[in-house]
Amino acid sequence: MAEANQLVTFQLGEELYGINIMDVKEIVRVQAIRAIPNAPAYVEGIFNLRSEIIPIINLHRRFHLKKLINSEEDELLSGFVIIDIDGMKLGIIIDRISRVITIEKEDVQPPPQMLTGIGAEYIRGVVRQEEGYLIILNIRDLFNPRELQKIADLRR
């Protein structure tokens, strides 16, 4: 029997990305973010989710991606995907949430070398779709341990 993965898919700039549904805690609408002085450039700030402080990561900044210009309708689909990396919750700003899909393991191909924006080391694979590619992110590799520690320190 083929192995399948369920992915939460979302748009960042022009591209469609997916992350394993098991890494996603929830999806929330855009909230007021409090900026943090001396935080890494890709950290937008923190926000309070049911009295838990969640650092908000801006992957547009981290990977130099253009932000998608959303229509008012699409604005309702933007927000944060709250992920869990080894017990630490982080929010990732997304331009537009898409949907949850199931991908068969054999449909996942290695990332092409010339993929724009996000480096191949952060990508688990790509799936060819009618509208282009779905890029599957490996969220555990988005930040090295030192960066994760810096982000964790922001919550204090």
PDB file of C-alpha atoms in Angstrom:
ATOM      1  CA  MET A   1       0.000   0.000   0.000  1.00  0.00           C
ATOM      2  CA  ALA A   2       1.309   3.444  -0.951  1.00  0.00           C
ATOM      3  CA  GLU A   3       2.165   5.839   1.833  1.00  0.00           C
ATOM      4  CA  ALA A   4       0.265   9.136   1.795  1.00  0.00           C
ATOM      5  CA  ASN A   5       0.928  12.428   3.557  1.00  0.00           C
ATOM      6  CA  GLN A   6      -1.653  14.999   4.488  1.00  0.00           C
ATOM      7  CA  LEU A   7      -0.425  18.522   3.908  1.00  0.00           C
ATOM      8  CA  VAL A   8      -1.747  21.929   4.868  1.00  0.00           C
ATOM      9  CA  THR A   9      -1.175  24.075   1.777  1.00  0.00           C
ATOM     10  CA  PHE A  10      -0.813  27.850   1.621  1.00  0.00           C
ATOM     11  CA  GLN A  11       0.484  30.558  -0.624  1.00  0.00           C
ATOM     12  CA  LEU A  12       3.595  32.623   0.004  1.00  0.00           C
ATOM     13  CA  GLY A  13       4.133  35.080  -2.805  1.00  0.00           C
ATOM     14  CA  GLU A  14       3.591  33.333  -6.137  1.00  0.00           C
ATOM     15  CA  GLU A  15       4.255  29.814  -4.893  1.00  0.00           C
ATOM     16  CA  LEU A  16       2.112  27.171  -3.215  1.00  0.00           C
ATOM     17  CA  TYR A  17       3.699  25.493  -0.190  1.00  0.00           C
ATOM     18  CA  GLY A  18       2.702  22.549   1.935  1.00  0.00           C
ATOM     19  CA  ILE A  19       3.688  21.357   5.381  1.00  0.00           C
ATOM     20  CA  ASN A  20       2.858  18.100   7.090  1.00  0.00           C
ATOM     21  CA  ILE A  21      -0.475  18.393   8.876  1.00  0.00           C
ATOM     22  CA  MET A  22       1.067  16.757  11.953  1.00  0.00           C
ATOM     23  CA  ASP A  23       3.333  19.805  12.380  1.00  0.00           C
ATOM     24  CA  VAL A  24       0.416  22.256  12.224  1.00  0.00           C
ATOM     25  CA  LYS A  25      -1.303  23.132  15.484  1.00  0.00           C
ATOM     26  CA  GLU A  26      -3.825  25.593  14.057  1.00  0.00           C
ATOM     27  CA  ILE A  27      -4.440  28.375  11.589  1.00  0.00           C
ATOM     28  CA  VAL A  28      -5.386  31.798  12.912  1.00  0.00           C
ATOM     29  CA  ARG A  29      -6.420  35.077  11.345  1.00  0.00           C
ATOM     30  CA  VAL A  30      -3.986  37.978  11.360  1.00  0.00           C
ATOM     31  CA  GLN A  31      -3.616  39.406  14.857  1.00  0.00           C
ATOM     32  CA  ALA A  32      -1.834  42.428  16.248  1.00  0.00           C
ATOM     33  CA  ILE A  33       1.865  41.583  16.438  1.00  0.00           C
ATOM     34  CA  ARG A  34       4.154  43.260  18.935  1.00  0.00           C
ATOM     35  CA  ALA A  35       7.558  44.035  17.466  1.00  0.00           C
ATOM     36  CA  ILE A  36      10.600  42.899  19.434  1.00  0.00           C
ATOM     37  CA  PRO A  37      13.761  45.045  19.507  1.00  0.00           C
ATOM     38  CA  ASN A  38      16.963  43.265  18.408  1.00  0.00           C
ATOM     39  CA  ALA A  39      15.073  40.248  17.059  1.00  0.00           C
ATOM     40  CA  PRO A  40      16.397  38.512  13.925  1.00  0.00           C
ATOM     41  CA  ALA A  41      15.140  40.289  10.770  1.00  0.00           C
ATOM     42  CA  TYR A  42      12.810  37.420   9.835  1.00  0.00           C
ATOM     43  CA  VAL A  43      11.011  37.561  13.210  1.00  0.00           C
ATOM     44  CA  GLU A  44       8.009  39.853  12.777  1.00  0.00           C
ATOM     45  CA  GLY A  45       7.338  39.930  16.518  1.00  0.00           C
ATOM     46  CA  ILE A  46       5.201  38.064  19.028  1.00  0.00           C
ATOM     47  CA  PHE A  47       1.507  37.739  19.691  1.00  0.00           C
ATOM     48  CA  ASN A  48      -0.605  36.351  22.459  1.00  0.00           C
ATOM     49  CA  LEU A  49      -2.698  33.297  21.611  1.00  0.00           C
ATOM     50  CA  ARG A  50      -4.882  32.304  24.557  1.00  0.00           C
ATOM     51  CA  SER A  51      -2.196  33.567  26.983  1.00  0.00           C
ATOM     52  CA  GLU A  52       0.638  31.758  25.186  1.00  0.00           C
ATOM     53  CA  ILE A  53       3.326  33.950  23.613  1.00  0.00           C
ATOM     54  CA  ILE A  54       3.912  32.893  19.988  1.00  0.00           C
ATOM     55  CA  PRO A  55       6.852  34.244  17.960  1.00  0.00           C
ATOM     56  CA  ILE A  56       5.755  35.196  14.421  1.00  0.00           C
ATOM     57  CA  ILE A  57       8.119  34.340  11.570  1.00  0.00           C
ATOM     58  CA  ASN A  58       8.093  36.164   8.258  1.00  0.00           C
ATOM     59  CA  LEU A  59       9.285  33.696   5.593  1.00  0.00           C
ATOM     60  CA  HIS A  60       8.962  36.446   2.978  1.00  0.00           C
ATOM     61  CA  ARG A  61      11.844  38.213   4.710  1.00  0.00           C
ATOM     62  CA  ARG A  62      13.750  35.060   5.499  1.00  0.00           C
ATOM     63  CA  PHE A  63      13.764  33.899   1.871  1.00  0.00           C
ATOM     64  CA  HIS A  64      13.402  37.263   0.077  1.00  0.00           C
ATOM     65  CA  LEU A  65       9.994  36.394  -1.364  1.00  0.00           C
ATOM     66  CA  LYS A  66       7.620  38.975  -2.765  1.00  0.00           C
ATOM     67  CA  LYS A  67       4.414  39.284  -0.791  1.00  0.00           C
ATOM     68  CA  LEU A  68       1.275  38.365  -2.674  1.00  0.00           C
ATOM     69  CA  ILE A  69      -0.964  41.354  -3.342  1.00  0.00           C
ATOM     70  CA  ASN A  70      -4.242  40.099  -1.894  1.00  0.00           C
ATOM     71  CA  SER A  71      -7.688  41.222  -2.929  1.00  0.00           C
ATOM     72  CA  GLU A  72     -10.029  42.067  -0.051  1.00  0.00           C
ATOM     73  CA  GLU A  73     -11.550  38.599  -0.386  1.00  0.00           C
ATOM     74  CA  ASP A  74      -8.110  36.941  -0.181  1.00  0.00           C
ATOM     75  CA  GLU A  75      -7.233  39.098   2.837  1.00  0.00           C
ATOM     76  CA  LEU A  76      -9.764  36.972   4.750  1.00  0.00           C
ATOM     77  CA  LEU A  77      -7.675  33.890   3.897  1.00  0.00           C
ATOM     78  CA  SER A  78      -4.383  35.350   5.132  1.00  0.00           C
ATOM     79  CA  GLY A  79      -3.110  34.802   8.646  1.00  0.00           C
ATOM     80  CA  PHE A  80      -0.687  32.621  10.566  1.00  0.00           C
ATOM     81  CA  VAL A  81      -0.073  28.897  10.484  1.00  0.00           C
ATOM     82  CA  ILE A  82       0.889  27.878  14.017  1.00  0.00           C
ATOM     83  CA  ILE A  83       3.459  25.091  13.858  1.00  0.00           C
ATOM     84  CA  ASP A  84       5.193  23.084  16.525  1.00  0.00           C
ATOM     85  CA  ILE A  85       8.914  22.429  16.277  1.00  0.00           C
ATOM     86  CA  ASP A  86       9.998  20.146  19.098  1.00  0.00           C
ATOM     87  CA  GLY A  87       7.502  21.626  21.552  1.00  0.00           C
ATOM     88  CA  MET A  88       8.056  25.261  20.561  1.00  0.00           C
ATOM     89  CA  LYS A  89       5.121  26.931  18.854  1.00  0.00           C
ATOM     90  CA  LEU A  90       5.853  29.398  16.059  1.00  0.00           C
ATOM     91  CA  GLY A  91       3.523  31.333  13.802  1.00  0.00           C
ATOM     92  CA  ILE A  92       4.352  31.615  10.111  1.00  0.00           C
ATOM     93  CA  ILE A  93       2.799  34.485   8.185  1.00  0.00           C
ATOM     94  CA  ILE A  94       1.002  33.232   5.079  1.00  0.00           C
ATOM     95  CA  ASP A  95      -0.478  35.194   2.203  1.00  0.00           C
ATOM     96  CA  ARG A  96      -3.403  32.849   1.708  1.00  0.00           C
ATOM     97  CA  ILE A  97      -4.414  29.523   3.185  1.00  0.00           C
ATOM     98  CA  SER A  98      -5.310  26.971   0.533  1.00  0.00           C
ATOM     99  CA  ARG A  99      -6.552  23.583   1.720  1.00  0.00           C
ATOM    100  CA  VAL A 100      -5.575  20.258   3.233  1.00  0.00           C
ATOM    101  CA  ILE A 101      -4.601  17.732   0.593  1.00  0.00           C
ATOM    102  CA  THR A 102      -3.389  14.153   0.553  1.00  0.00           C
ATOM    103  CA  ILE A 103      -0.226  13.447  -1.428  1.00  0.00           C
ATOM    104  CA  GLU A 104       0.989   9.978  -2.310  1.00  0.00           C
ATOM    105  CA  LYS A 105       4.650   9.477  -1.440  1.00  0.00           C
ATOM    106  CA  GLU A 106       5.543   8.402  -4.994  1.00  0.00           C
ATOM    107  CA  ASP A 107       4.229  11.737  -6.360  1.00  0.00           C
ATOM    108  CA  VAL A 108       6.846  13.672  -4.388  1.00  0.00           C
ATOM    109  CA  GLN A 109       9.935  14.476  -6.466  1.00  0.00           C
ATOM    110  CA  PRO A 110      13.252  15.907  -5.302  1.00  0.00           C
ATOM    111  CA  PRO A 111      13.342  19.710  -5.545  1.00  0.00           C
ATOM    112  CA  PRO A 112      14.687  21.093  -8.833  1.00  0.00           C
ATOM    113  CA  GLN A 113      17.987  22.951  -8.409  1.00  0.00           C
ATOM    114  CA  MET A 114      16.674  26.180  -9.920  1.00  0.00           C
ATOM    115  CA  LEU A 115      13.743  26.557  -7.549  1.00  0.00           C
ATOM    116  CA  THR A 116      13.425  30.247  -6.788  1.00  0.00           C
ATOM    117  CA  GLY A 117      13.417  31.758  -3.333  1.00  0.00           C
ATOM    118  CA  ILE A 118      13.629  29.073  -0.695  1.00  0.00           C
ATOM    119  CA  GLY A 119      16.823  27.025  -0.696  1.00  0.00           C
ATOM    120  CA  ALA A 120      16.663  23.339  -1.571  1.00  0.00           C
ATOM    121  CA  GLU A 121      17.903  22.399   1.909  1.00  0.00           C
ATOM    122  CA  TYR A 122      14.552  23.528   3.368  1.00  0.00           C
ATOM    123  CA  ILE A 123      12.466  21.571   0.890  1.00  0.00           C
ATOM    124  CA  ARG A 124      11.379  17.980   1.384  1.00  0.00           C
ATOM    125  CA  GLY A 125      10.176  17.703  -2.215  1.00  0.00           C
ATOM    126  CA  VAL A 126       7.867  19.049  -4.886  1.00  0.00           C
ATOM    127  CA  VAL A 127       4.663  17.728  -6.382  1.00  0.00           C
ATOM    128  CA  ARG A 128       3.754  18.685  -9.918  1.00  0.00           C
ATOM    129  CA  GLN A 129       0.199  19.988 -10.133  1.00  0.00           C
ATOM    130  CA  GLU A 130      -1.939  21.423 -12.908  1.00  0.00           C
ATOM    131  CA  GLU A 131      -1.237  24.983 -11.713  1.00  0.00           C
ATOM    132  CA  GLY A 132       2.520  24.425 -11.281  1.00  0.00           C
ATOM    133  CA  TYR A 133       4.392  23.014  -8.322  1.00  0.00           C
ATOM    134  CA  LEU A 134       3.470  22.414  -4.720  1.00  0.00           C
ATOM    135  CA  ILE A 135       6.623  22.863  -2.651  1.00  0.00           C
ATOM    136  CA  ILE A 136       6.732  20.703   0.471  1.00  0.00           C
ATOM    137  CA  LEU A 137       8.648  22.425   3.252  1.00  0.00           C
ATOM    138  CA  ASN A 138      10.598  20.590   5.894  1.00  0.00           C
ATOM    139  CA  ILE A 139       9.775  22.870   8.806  1.00  0.00           C
ATOM    140  CA  ARG A 140      12.311  21.209  11.100  1.00  0.00           C
ATOM    141  CA  ASP A 141      15.080  22.390   8.774  1.00  0.00           C
ATOM    142  CA  LEU A 142      13.871  25.988   8.379  1.00  0.00           C
ATOM    143  CA  PHE A 143      15.844  27.059  11.449  1.00  0.00           C
ATOM    144  CA  ASN A 144      19.124  25.821  12.820  1.00  0.00           C
ATOM    145  CA  PRO A 145      19.344  25.101  16.583  1.00  0.00           C
ATOM    146  CA  ARG A 146      21.001  28.468  17.305  1.00  0.00           C
ATOM    147  CA  GLU A 147      18.198  30.330  15.512  1.00  0.00           C
ATOM    148  CA  LEU A 148      15.563  28.315  17.370  1.00  0.00           C
ATOM    149  CA  GLN A 149      17.227  29.221  20.652  1.00  0.00           C
ATOM    150  CA  LYS A 150      17.207  32.919  19.702  1.00  0.00           C
ATOM    151  CA  ILE A 151      13.510  32.682  18.819  1.00  0.00           C
ATOM    152  CA  ALA A 152      12.772  30.827  22.079  1.00  0.00           C
ATOM    153  CA  ASP A 153      14.567  33.569  24.044  1.00  0.00           C
ATOM    154  CA  LEU A 154      12.202  36.176  22.550  1.00  0.00           C
ATOM    155  CA  ARG A 155       9.291  34.657  24.438  1.00  0.00           C
ATOM    156  CA  ARG A 156      10.777  35.617  27.792  1.00  0.00           C
TER     157      ARG A 156
END
